[in-house]
Amino acid sequence: MILGAGTRLVAEREIRERGRSNAFQVGTVVLLVLVALLAIIPSVLTGGGPTQRTLAYVDGPVTTAVAERARALSRGSDDVVLRLERRGDGDGARAAVRSGDADLALLEPGRILADDPPGDTVRSYLATARRDVAISRTLGDAGVDRRTAASVLATGPASIELLDPSRADRPDQRTLALAALMLLYMAVLIYGIWVASGIVEEKASRVVEVLLPAVHPRELLAGKLLGIGLLGLGQLLTVVAVGVGAALATGSLDLPASTPETLALLVVWFVLGYALYAALFALSGALVSRQEDLTSATTPLTMVLVLGLLLSIQVIASPDGLMAQIAGLFPLTSPIVQPVRAALGSLPLWDLLLSAALTVATTVGVVVVAARVYRTTLLQTSTVGLGAALRSAFSRD
Amino acid sequence: MWARVSRWCARHRPVPPVSPALSIDHLDVRFGEVAAVSDVSLRLDEGTVLGFVGPNGAGKTTTMRAVFGLVEPAGGSLSWADAPIGPAQRRTFGYMPEERGLYAKMRVHDQLRYFGRLHGMRSADAARAATATIERLDIEQYADRPLSTLSLGNQQRVQLGVSLMHRPPLLVLDEPFSGLDPMGVEVMAGALAEERDRGASILFSSHQLELVERLSDRVAILLRGSLAAEGTLEQLRARDAERRFVVEAPGAPDDWWHGVEHVRPLQDAPAPADGRPVARRFLVERPGAERALLQAAERTGHLVAFAPDRPSLARIFRDLVA
């Protein structure tokens, strides 16, 4: 019934006309560029490799040993790598820093001159190097041979084993979660507003007078939601495909093994979130009859979405926290919070199913109310309050 | 005498056995406390044109909207071919609402095709009909332009196209001539005549009474929500034909007719600059009273002409409204 010929025709028109509009085409291109950039940027940022710092040192047995030990420690780091400059005395080393030939100078084993305060990494290289040199000299003085002394100092950092290997803190997983969050937020917001403004457009232009003799209001609403939803889904899939493709092609993102599930969940939550918010936006569009009044009618919804976005950014930091769990189960925020938690590997199955069920139930309720209000307000030419609209929508029978 | 017989015959001519296509029976529409339409009954035979006339707010638009289910009647019934009008019938009808409205950004051809399909045409048929309609309305050069880039008159042609491209058996046009230039009026009038010849029943409203007179088979006059008169133009004219007189007495005092009983002066066209109308029209409220009127006119010594009046629709309308 709902998917009758009228619904299909209305949906087709939405897809064709909106797909053809400049707003949609420009929006798609902008989104694609953004996603491609997001996928490529990590490799651009890390593309130059580690930064190099030049350390001038005063030629002397201890300072030379400390400088060389520091350089050895920095070797292989993806953060800071040291390069050495030897100077005959303290004045030479100072002059090297002053002229910019060196970033810092090792004047004595425990005295450093620098143009800018050195970072923690450089400080730790130098501190460790000084201690290592002191230890090896003490070991040498105590008659321990060089090789034994060297092996004592070669002890590396401890290896770390995770209880749940999927919980490894990977920056790429956060990138994925952030991308999923932004995509869902934008999709739900943009398509929701399309639904609301499409409804108002038909009322404001009075085209409803010509439509209603030919189409049932239910078909008109269903077709609009379906058409815009399918168009949005198509756009989302394109954007995701381009993003993942760009990431794979440039090798910039080390995509987590859970990526396919994350993407599948992204699509599922897009459908759920779109259905819920499109119905809510349809309801707010049904209350006004001029485009000028639409912004004020949709502001509460937009604010809820922004709140959801802010919560989700919190959730990225703490995907298992109490707030994440509450926001994940609250139907109005779960469509953008749960995909983030899923992308971070912190979404238990029961939590996912429960929140999906709550969202679906809420959506069904909102759709029923929105359809009734839509039908009763379709021919009205003035703004009505939500309360009055609900009363007249449900007083008929 | 002979004239009376022929008039009687005209009035009592046996009605050809056509069943009414559209029939509106005792329609009542209320907006809260206000009765917008009360007890209006109308019938529109197949292949005929009914002109709908009445001052603003008389209930013409409301009656038309009731046909399309856009207002809920408080009482009465609407039927098409002897069956109550429902969604299935409405989908075959064509409607041009008073408040014009189409999709501003949609291209003209796409728009027509879309509405053709909504009215049940198959895709290929709708595309063909859209092309044919665009040709017929003489707007070929705008076929692929968004509607909003067209002039208002041309947008109105598109609106007409939307209402008739699916060859509706019933065409309802609310003020189709308003805002059109003379060329547009001719295109619109031509389209109405073609649709009627095709067999469509047409209900249209207009304030341009000469057009209504020219295009309609029957005329219905609506006043304050009620039907004031209905019939063919001849019938409307004949209604008071024996009671209407026009008297020409230039130079007679303004009140020469005062004191003549059972005679009512009718509102006339604006008086000439000197303030004395050359011709006055009267409605005789009791047969025979016209003799007294004639005598009074003769007594002025200025009587030039005393004749039965054959009013135009505009006159009939003005007299009813007054």
XYZ file of C-alpha atoms in Angstrom:
719
model
C 0.000 0.000 0.000
C 2.669 2.446 1.103
C 4.884 1.344 -1.749
C 2.142 1.950 -4.292
C 2.656 3.514 -7.693
C 2.278 7.002 -6.209
C 5.034 6.428 -3.649
C 7.376 5.178 -6.337
C 6.689 8.125 -8.619
C 7.192 10.630 -5.814
C 10.441 8.918 -4.781
C 11.675 8.878 -8.380
C 10.985 12.586 -8.708
C 12.881 13.354 -5.502
C 15.903 11.380 -6.670
C 15.900 12.847 -10.169
C 15.251 16.461 -9.259
C 17.478 16.615 -6.196
C 20.206 14.560 -7.819
C 20.201 17.094 -10.621
C 20.340 20.136 -8.339
C 23.515 22.147 -7.949
C 23.288 21.852 -4.185
C 23.524 18.075 -4.379
C 26.250 17.926 -6.999
C 28.455 20.552 -5.381
C 27.818 18.993 -1.961
C 28.859 15.565 -3.225
C 32.062 16.900 -4.753
C 32.942 18.794 -1.558
C 32.289 15.684 0.526
C 34.397 13.520 -1.775
C 37.293 15.977 -1.632
C 37.034 16.190 2.158
C 36.994 12.440 2.594
C 39.839 11.925 0.156
C 41.872 14.534 2.043
C 41.019 12.936 5.381
C 42.198 9.594 4.001
C 45.408 10.990 2.541
C 46.398 13.547 5.183
C 47.963 11.102 7.665
C 50.484 10.060 5.020
C 51.157 13.690 4.141
C 51.749 14.586 7.781
C 54.084 11.678 8.373
C 55.469 11.730 4.839
C 58.574 13.780 5.805
C 59.538 11.115 8.350
C 61.052 12.037 11.706
C 62.373 15.543 12.296
C 66.130 15.964 12.392
C 67.920 18.003 15.069
C 71.578 18.891 15.001
C 73.548 18.501 18.213
C 76.909 20.304 18.434
C 79.217 18.850 21.095
C 82.502 19.902 22.617
C 85.207 17.461 21.715
C 86.120 15.584 24.866
C 86.050 11.926 26.009
C 82.818 12.127 28.026
C 80.907 14.635 25.880
C 81.768 12.691 22.728
C 80.572 9.449 24.299
C 77.331 11.066 25.500
C 76.666 12.669 22.073
C 77.300 9.419 20.241
C 75.177 7.451 22.681
C 72.320 9.974 22.225
C 72.569 9.665 18.465
C 72.491 5.866 18.760
C 69.357 6.081 20.925
C 67.607 8.330 18.367
C 68.373 6.046 15.473
C 65.199 4.398 14.106
C 62.876 6.735 15.961
C 59.901 8.056 13.956
C 59.879 11.181 16.105
C 63.297 12.930 16.356
C 66.637 11.826 14.904
C 69.904 13.460 16.017
C 72.771 14.566 13.779
C 76.140 15.446 15.331
C 78.548 18.404 14.808
C 81.880 18.322 16.578
C 83.433 21.585 17.869
C 86.833 22.136 19.421
C 85.662 24.017 22.476
C 82.667 25.524 24.231
C 82.891 28.789 22.274
C 82.794 26.897 18.967
C 79.757 24.908 20.108
C 78.004 28.116 21.262
C 78.810 29.774 17.922
C 77.287 26.802 16.077
C 73.965 27.263 17.935
C 74.060 31.020 17.506
C 74.677 30.785 13.742
C 71.948 28.163 13.334
C 74.343 25.380 12.256
C 73.157 23.415 15.293
C 69.889 23.344 17.260
C 71.576 22.651 20.564
C 75.059 22.243 21.974
C 76.376 19.779 24.548
C 78.892 21.873 26.462
C 79.475 19.455 29.331
C 77.836 16.066 29.962
C 75.230 17.812 32.104
C 75.054 21.236 30.413
C 73.154 22.002 27.254
C 72.743 25.200 25.320
C 69.746 25.490 23.000
C 68.031 28.135 20.846
C 64.572 26.770 21.581
C 63.668 24.624 24.584
C 64.335 21.026 23.419
C 61.371 18.636 23.409
C 60.875 15.759 25.819
C 62.239 13.286 23.300
C 65.568 15.082 22.910
C 65.814 15.616 26.680
C 65.252 11.920 27.309
C 67.882 10.935 24.696
C 70.459 13.143 26.371
C 69.553 12.110 29.921
C 69.609 8.424 29.046
C 72.861 8.841 27.125
C 74.541 10.603 30.071
C 73.410 7.900 32.486
C 74.488 5.094 30.090
C 77.909 6.641 29.665
C 78.288 7.010 33.408
C 77.244 3.391 33.955
C 79.587 2.005 31.304
C 82.513 4.043 32.634
C 81.812 2.805 36.160
C 81.557 -0.763 34.892
C 84.861 -0.259 33.002
C 86.540 1.132 36.118
C 85.264 -1.909 38.022
C 87.018 -4.179 35.542
C 83.968 -5.370 33.608
C 84.896 -5.887 29.975
C 83.386 -3.743 27.189
C 81.099 -6.377 25.693
C 79.504 -7.282 28.996
C 79.039 -3.597 29.764
C 77.442 -3.022 26.353
C 75.038 -5.935 26.789
C 73.901 -4.530 30.143
C 72.999 -1.272 28.446
C 71.318 -2.895 25.405
C 68.220 -3.919 27.369
C 65.240 -2.636 25.367
C 61.770 -1.655 26.538
C 59.350 -4.294 27.752
C 56.974 -5.836 25.235
C 53.254 -5.282 25.968
C 50.575 -7.926 25.579
C 46.913 -6.864 25.515
C 44.147 -8.867 27.122
C 41.956 -8.069 24.090
C 44.183 -7.490 21.045
C 41.426 -5.593 19.238
C 41.682 -2.888 21.895
C 45.124 -1.773 20.775
C 45.158 1.992 20.759
C 45.509 2.756 17.115
C 45.269 6.288 15.893
C 43.843 5.009 12.585
C 40.903 3.494 14.366
C 40.116 6.893 15.808
C 40.376 8.441 12.377
C 37.877 5.892 11.140
C 35.534 6.594 14.065
C 35.784 10.319 13.525
C 35.097 9.933 9.806
C 32.073 7.735 10.518
C 30.805 10.281 13.040
C 31.150 13.245 10.714
C 29.545 11.397 7.805
C 26.552 10.280 9.833
C 26.086 13.656 11.470
C 26.178 15.475 8.148
C 24.028 12.944 6.322
C 21.293 12.899 8.961
C 21.300 16.681 9.286
C 21.431 17.496 5.579
C 18.874 14.954 4.432
C 16.611 15.730 7.356
C 16.566 19.377 6.368
C 15.895 18.367 2.766
C 12.834 16.459 3.898
C 11.550 19.386 5.973
C 12.178 21.994 3.287
C 10.699 19.732 0.591
C 7.492 19.486 2.598
C 7.368 23.226 3.139
C 8.175 23.879 -0.531
C 5.106 21.941 -1.618
C 2.926 23.778 0.861
C 4.340 27.244 0.194
C 4.062 26.882 -3.593
C 0.535 25.432 -3.199
C 1.521 22.589 -5.492
C -0.232 20.355 -2.927
C -3.531 21.514 -4.375
C -2.626 19.831 -7.638
C -0.891 16.875 -6.014
C -3.551 15.810 -3.558
C -6.259 14.979 -6.108
C -3.755 12.559 -7.670
C -1.715 11.219 -4.715
C -2.601 10.194 -1.191
C -0.775 12.226 1.494
C 0.690 9.007 2.828
C 2.208 8.208 -0.556
C 3.500 11.753 -0.860
C 5.279 11.554 2.508
C 6.519 7.999 2.038
C 7.830 8.785 -1.446
C 9.647 11.853 -0.203
C 11.303 10.031 2.709
C 12.213 7.072 0.511
C 13.541 9.136 -2.401
C 15.710 11.421 -0.305
C 16.862 8.449 1.782
C 17.944 6.427 -1.244
C 19.721 9.418 -2.740
C 21.491 9.993 0.575
C 22.446 6.346 0.891
C 23.886 6.394 -2.617
C 25.896 9.500 -1.794
C 27.122 8.004 1.476
C 28.232 4.762 -0.196
C 30.066 6.701 -2.897
C 31.837 8.822 -0.323
C 32.793 5.781 1.752
C 34.040 3.919 -1.331
C 36.176 6.868 -2.402
C 37.502 7.370 1.137
C 38.445 3.730 1.624
C 39.821 3.547 -1.911
C 42.006 6.601 -1.360
C 43.238 5.250 1.964
C 44.127 1.879 0.435
C 45.713 3.413 -2.654
C 47.990 5.782 -0.752
C 48.569 3.300 2.038
C 48.185 6.200 4.402
C 45.736 4.560 6.736
C 46.517 1.284 8.339
C 42.849 0.244 8.209
C 41.891 -1.870 11.186
C 40.808 -5.426 10.507
C 37.350 -4.499 11.769
C 36.825 -1.992 8.931
C 34.236 -4.015 6.957
C 32.057 -4.438 10.054
C 32.427 -0.769 10.873
C 31.309 0.181 7.371
C 28.386 -2.239 7.416
C 27.288 -0.792 10.762
C 27.736 2.687 9.354
C 25.226 1.882 6.611
C 22.796 0.266 9.069
C 22.991 3.250 11.402
C 22.601 5.638 8.514
C 19.348 3.927 7.594
C 18.115 3.929 11.209
C 19.280 7.453 11.968
C 17.958 8.836 8.701
C 14.561 7.207 9.206
C 14.232 8.612 12.727
C 15.462 12.104 11.976
C 13.729 12.359 8.595
C 10.434 11.592 10.342
C 11.210 14.201 13.010
C 12.171 16.763 10.382
C 9.002 15.901 8.444
C 7.042 16.606 11.605
C 8.658 20.003 12.058
C 8.231 20.800 8.358
C 4.547 19.950 8.666
C 4.104 22.647 11.314
C 5.074 25.597 9.116
C 4.038 26.702 5.671
C 6.755 29.178 4.697
C 10.463 28.553 4.187
C 11.213 31.567 6.421
C 9.679 29.811 9.406
C 11.456 26.538 8.805
C 14.698 27.387 10.600
C 12.971 28.105 13.874
C 10.891 24.939 13.533
C 13.935 22.730 12.992
C 16.229 24.404 15.543
C 15.379 22.021 18.428
C 16.242 19.043 16.231
C 19.463 20.566 14.972
C 20.441 21.264 18.567
C 19.822 17.667 19.587
C 22.028 16.582 16.694
C 24.806 18.998 17.674
C 24.558 17.696 21.231
C 24.900 14.172 19.852
C 27.967 15.263 17.906
C 29.595 16.773 21.005
C 28.792 13.668 23.035
C 30.281 11.474 20.329
C 33.515 13.422 20.392
C 33.609 12.709 24.132
C 32.810 9.088 23.347
C 35.858 8.805 21.095
C 37.969 9.654 24.132
C 36.138 7.224 26.382
C 34.084 4.709 24.400
C 33.238 2.566 27.447
C 32.316 5.346 29.839
C 28.925 5.716 31.465
C 28.108 8.648 29.234
C 28.942 6.631 26.136
C 26.613 3.884 27.284
C 23.729 6.244 28.056
C 24.144 8.286 24.883
C 24.472 5.038 22.950
C 21.109 3.791 24.177
C 19.200 7.083 23.944
C 17.384 6.804 20.582
C 18.011 10.395 19.512
C 21.770 10.110 19.988
C 22.418 6.422 19.348
C 22.538 6.765 15.539
C 25.697 8.854 15.767
C 27.159 7.534 19.026
C 26.939 3.791 18.391
C 28.854 3.754 15.081
C 31.680 5.587 16.864
C 31.761 3.005 19.612
C 31.622 0.240 17.017
C 34.523 1.763 15.098
C 36.544 1.847 18.340
C 35.703 -1.774 19.042
C 33.781 -0.919 22.203
C 30.275 -1.952 21.281
C 29.052 -5.232 22.764
C 26.472 -7.046 20.639
C 23.667 -6.721 23.230
C 24.255 -2.997 23.401
C 24.118 -2.723 19.619
C 20.920 -4.758 19.320
C 19.194 -3.008 22.206
C 19.951 0.463 20.897
C 18.911 -0.515 17.359
C 15.629 -1.895 18.684
C 14.986 1.272 20.723
C 15.717 3.442 17.700
C 13.427 1.407 15.445
C 10.606 1.538 18.013
C 10.980 5.303 18.411
C 11.059 5.718 14.639
C 7.823 3.780 14.182
C 6.118 5.985 16.753
C 7.438 9.208 15.235
C 6.465 8.128 11.698
C 2.892 7.457 12.788
C 2.617 10.858 14.474
C 4.404 12.697 11.640
C 2.159 11.133 8.991
C -0.982 12.198 10.862
C 0.247 15.735 11.471
C 1.468 15.980 7.878
C -1.919 15.002 6.544
C -3.873 17.450 8.673
C -1.542 20.402 8.116
C -0.899 19.862 4.406
C -3.494 22.381 3.271
C -2.952 24.877 6.046
C -1.384 28.165 5.133
C -0.234 29.245 8.569
C 2.207 28.063 11.202
C 0.747 25.851 13.884
C 2.146 24.882 17.262
C 3.125 21.280 17.839
C 0.472 20.852 20.510
C -2.342 22.210 18.361
C -1.168 20.157 15.396
C -1.114 16.968 17.463
C -4.570 17.676 18.884
C -6.139 18.249 15.479
C -4.254 15.306 13.956
C -5.606 12.890 16.532
C -9.043 14.372 17.125
C -10.515 13.263 13.824
C -11.467 9.802 14.925
C -48.293 35.843 -28.289
C -46.150 33.834 -30.674
C -43.089 34.993 -28.805
C -44.552 33.744 -25.570
C -45.296 30.352 -27.047
C -41.826 29.976 -28.441
C -40.328 31.000 -25.111
C -42.514 28.511 -23.320
C -41.362 25.843 -25.735
C -37.735 26.789 -25.210
C -38.166 26.469 -21.475
C -40.031 23.204 -21.616
C -38.103 21.555 -24.423
C -37.728 17.845 -23.633
C -34.285 17.314 -22.066
C -32.092 14.959 -24.114
C -31.443 11.800 -22.118
C -27.882 12.571 -20.984
C -27.062 11.488 -17.485
C -25.256 14.189 -15.575
C -21.503 13.678 -15.446
C -20.830 15.733 -12.332
C -23.564 16.179 -9.842
C -23.326 18.239 -6.685
C -26.251 17.771 -4.323
C -27.046 20.023 -1.390
C -23.392 20.756 -0.717
C -22.624 22.397 2.633
C -19.136 23.518 3.611
C -18.402 25.312 6.847
C -15.205 26.919 8.122
C -15.828 26.968 11.836
C -18.900 29.127 12.326
C -18.887 30.483 8.783
C -20.971 28.738 6.145
C -18.797 29.031 3.041
C -21.177 27.055 0.849
C -24.735 26.210 1.786
C -27.104 23.910 -0.001
C -25.571 24.232 -3.445
C -26.826 21.769 -6.044
C -25.392 21.702 -9.530
C -25.192 19.315 -12.423
C -22.778 19.307 -15.281
C -23.681 17.222 -18.320
C -21.142 15.325 -20.342
C -19.329 17.474 -22.872
C -20.724 20.767 -21.631
C -19.191 23.874 -20.109
C -20.524 25.373 -16.890
C -19.418 28.916 -16.142
C -19.206 29.731 -12.478
C -19.859 33.350 -11.599
C -20.046 35.207 -8.323
C -18.355 37.921 -6.321
C -15.195 37.157 -4.374
C -15.978 35.008 -1.374
C -19.186 33.647 -2.867
C -17.983 30.056 -2.502
C -16.880 29.210 -6.050
C -13.389 28.094 -5.075
C -14.699 26.193 -2.058
C -17.185 24.291 -4.230
C -14.421 23.386 -6.669
C -12.087 22.328 -3.896
C -14.831 20.132 -2.488
C -14.887 18.240 -5.805
C -11.208 17.384 -5.212
C -11.566 16.528 -1.557
C -9.495 19.542 -0.530
C -12.218 20.671 1.850
C -14.388 18.374 3.878
C -18.107 18.991 3.196
C -20.297 19.337 6.269
C -23.186 17.935 4.279
C -24.399 16.999 0.849
C -22.865 14.735 -1.727
C -20.740 14.860 -4.838
C -20.950 12.218 -7.503
C -19.448 11.462 -10.860
C -21.312 9.245 -13.323
C -23.739 8.332 -10.558
C -21.026 7.133 -8.169
C -19.730 9.067 -5.149
C -16.486 10.854 -5.961
C -13.473 9.141 -4.390
C -9.695 9.080 -4.912
C -9.956 6.838 -7.979
C -12.220 9.312 -9.787
C -10.293 12.375 -8.663
C -7.141 10.925 -10.140
C -8.738 11.046 -13.597
C -9.968 14.654 -13.205
C -8.021 17.749 -14.132
C -7.734 20.724 -11.799
C -6.279 24.184 -12.111
C -6.496 25.780 -8.661
C -6.933 29.470 -8.067
C -3.641 29.613 -6.198
C -1.376 28.413 -8.949
C 1.382 26.135 -7.820
C 3.890 23.843 -9.448
C 7.512 22.930 -8.729
C 9.489 26.109 -9.432
C 12.798 24.401 -10.203
C 11.427 21.508 -12.217
C 11.709 21.695 -15.982
C 8.515 22.186 -17.935
C 8.550 18.903 -19.834
C 9.546 16.910 -16.749
C 6.839 18.597 -14.768
C 4.104 17.749 -17.243
C 5.322 14.176 -17.549
C 5.405 13.794 -13.771
C 1.847 14.970 -13.318
C 0.732 12.835 -16.258
C 2.176 9.821 -14.507
C 0.611 10.764 -11.168
C -2.706 10.822 -13.013
C -2.127 7.242 -14.076
C -0.496 7.554 -17.503
C 2.188 5.132 -18.507
C 5.705 6.515 -18.813
C 5.901 6.600 -22.605
C 2.348 7.947 -22.949
C 3.067 10.675 -20.411
C 6.213 11.713 -22.285
C 4.327 11.876 -25.573
C 1.409 13.754 -24.037
C 3.800 16.231 -22.403
C 5.396 16.997 -25.752
C 2.014 17.347 -27.446
C 0.664 19.594 -24.684
C 3.712 21.856 -24.820
C 3.220 22.222 -28.586
C -0.456 22.896 -28.210
C 0.109 25.608 -25.613
C 2.790 27.181 -27.793
C 5.609 27.034 -25.243
C 8.017 24.703 -27.087
C 11.005 26.962 -26.552
C 10.661 26.581 -22.772
C 10.274 22.806 -22.638
C 13.634 22.200 -20.943
C 13.669 25.289 -18.773
C 12.879 25.349 -15.063
C 9.341 26.622 -14.546
C 10.429 29.657 -12.515
C 12.315 31.100 -15.493
C 9.065 31.458 -17.462
C 6.843 34.546 -17.409
C 3.774 34.275 -15.195
C 1.500 33.996 -18.208
C 3.532 31.097 -19.573
C 3.632 29.456 -16.143
C -0.133 29.610 -16.236
C -0.114 27.824 -19.586
C 1.966 25.080 -17.983
C -0.523 24.934 -15.137
C -3.311 24.493 -17.678
C -1.239 21.806 -19.387
C -0.888 19.942 -16.082
C -4.655 19.983 -15.664
C -5.551 18.661 -19.107
C -2.661 16.599 -20.446
C -4.077 13.325 -19.192
C -7.339 13.970 -21.095
C -9.551 14.237 -18.039
C -13.285 13.602 -18.400
C -13.844 16.470 -15.943
C -11.833 19.660 -16.063
C -12.187 22.159 -13.218
C -10.495 25.508 -13.781
C -10.556 28.149 -11.070
C -10.126 31.611 -12.603
C -8.159 30.316 -15.598
C -8.209 33.704 -17.308
C -7.000 35.887 -14.464
C -3.676 37.529 -15.151
C -3.488 36.533 -18.805
C -2.682 38.908 -21.635
C -5.098 38.964 -24.606
C -3.017 36.353 -26.454
C -3.043 34.135 -23.400
C -6.799 34.556 -23.065
C -7.256 33.341 -26.633
C -4.996 30.315 -26.082
C -6.904 29.476 -22.906
C -10.304 29.965 -24.564
C -9.217 27.837 -27.515
C -8.026 25.080 -25.198
C -11.350 25.082 -23.343
C -13.293 24.789 -26.585
C -11.050 21.945 -27.790
C -11.470 20.100 -24.517
C -15.224 20.471 -24.692
C -15.216 19.200 -28.286
C -13.162 16.250 -27.158
C -16.012 15.400 -24.801
C -14.743 16.751 -21.515
C -17.102 18.329 -19.025
C -15.747 21.655 -17.888
C -16.446 23.718 -14.807
C -14.683 27.068 -14.761
C -14.999 30.286 -12.827
C -14.284 33.786 -13.986
C -15.003 37.409 -13.272
C -14.730 38.170 -16.984
C -18.399 37.809 -17.760
C -18.107 38.283 -21.533
C -15.809 35.250 -21.560
C -18.242 33.245 -19.482
C -21.018 34.295 -21.833
C -18.953 33.298 -24.843
C -17.677 29.932 -23.602
C -20.354 28.463 -21.374
C -23.288 26.254 -22.193
C -24.692 26.919 -18.757
C -23.997 29.517 -16.126
C -24.296 29.250 -12.361
C -24.315 32.382 -10.244
C -23.232 32.001 -6.663
C -23.946 34.616 -3.991
C -22.799 34.412 -0.366
C -22.426 30.661 -0.551
C -25.783 29.949 -2.188
C -26.841 29.368 -5.736
C -28.631 32.528 -6.947
C -29.347 31.390 -10.492
C -28.430 28.554 -12.787
C -29.243 27.650 -16.358
C -28.339 28.277 -19.964
C -27.675 31.859 -20.826
C -31.010 31.963 -22.650
C -32.775 30.667 -19.581
C -31.141 33.243 -17.377
C -32.073 35.978 -19.790
C -35.589 34.669 -20.170
C -36.073 34.428 -16.424
C -37.132 38.046 -16.126
C -37.520 38.855 -19.789
C -41.174 39.819 -19.438
C -40.418 41.939 -16.422
C -37.422 43.919 -17.664
C -37.828 47.217 -19.451
C -35.435 49.861 -20.580
C -36.688 53.437 -20.744
C -34.888 56.237 -22.557
C -36.004 59.710 -21.585
C -33.146 62.196 -21.870
C -33.853 65.430 -20.131
C -36.510 64.004 -17.851
C -36.149 64.731 -14.119
C -34.287 62.090 -12.126
C -37.273 61.019 -10.145
C -39.868 60.871 -12.894
C -40.693 57.272 -12.045
C -41.286 57.915 -8.334
C -44.731 56.863 -7.260
C -45.141 54.119 -9.858
C -46.067 51.019 -7.856
C -44.551 47.522 -8.171
C -41.645 48.796 -10.227
C -38.025 48.685 -9.105
C -35.217 50.585 -10.853
C -32.171 48.444 -11.551
C -28.669 49.535 -10.845
C -27.260 50.941 -13.996
C -24.029 51.702 -15.691
C -22.409 54.904 -14.360
C -24.374 58.022 -15.314
C -22.952 60.420 -17.877
C -21.115 63.537 -16.722
C -24.248 65.721 -16.389
C -25.562 63.224 -13.831
C -28.659 62.181 -15.734
C -28.733 58.684 -17.131
C -30.090 58.592 -20.659
C -31.550 55.092 -20.242
C -32.982 53.583 -17.110
C -33.760 49.933 -16.588
C -36.608 48.688 -14.488
C -37.804 45.432 -13.072
C -41.567 45.134 -12.996
C -42.586 43.237 -9.921
C -46.227 42.662 -10.825
C -47.494 41.947 -14.342
C -49.230 44.950 -15.826
C -47.338 47.498 -13.765
C -45.305 48.321 -16.867
C -48.309 50.276 -18.213
C -48.164 52.688 -15.291
C -44.437 53.003 -15.869
C -44.979 53.806 -19.540
C -47.577 56.451 -18.672
C -45.234 58.058 -16.143
C -42.489 58.113 -18.774
C -44.795 59.687 -21.325
C -45.814 62.387 -18.853
C -42.237 63.638 -18.687
C -42.538 64.706 -22.329
C -39.019 63.397 -22.951
C -39.718 59.740 -23.722
C -37.657 58.472 -26.641
C -37.818 54.684 -26.231
C -39.632 52.154 -24.057
C -38.595 48.551 -24.779
C -38.184 45.111 -23.225
C -34.657 44.628 -21.968
C -32.379 41.799 -23.069
C -29.698 41.905 -20.437
C -26.128 40.670 -20.868
C -24.762 38.234 -18.315
C -22.931 41.138 -16.762
C -26.254 42.930 -16.251
C -27.977 39.861 -14.838
C -25.046 39.406 -12.494
C -25.026 43.034 -11.390
C -28.758 42.989 -10.762
C -28.468 39.875 -8.655
C -25.591 41.214 -6.619
C -27.245 44.599 -6.034
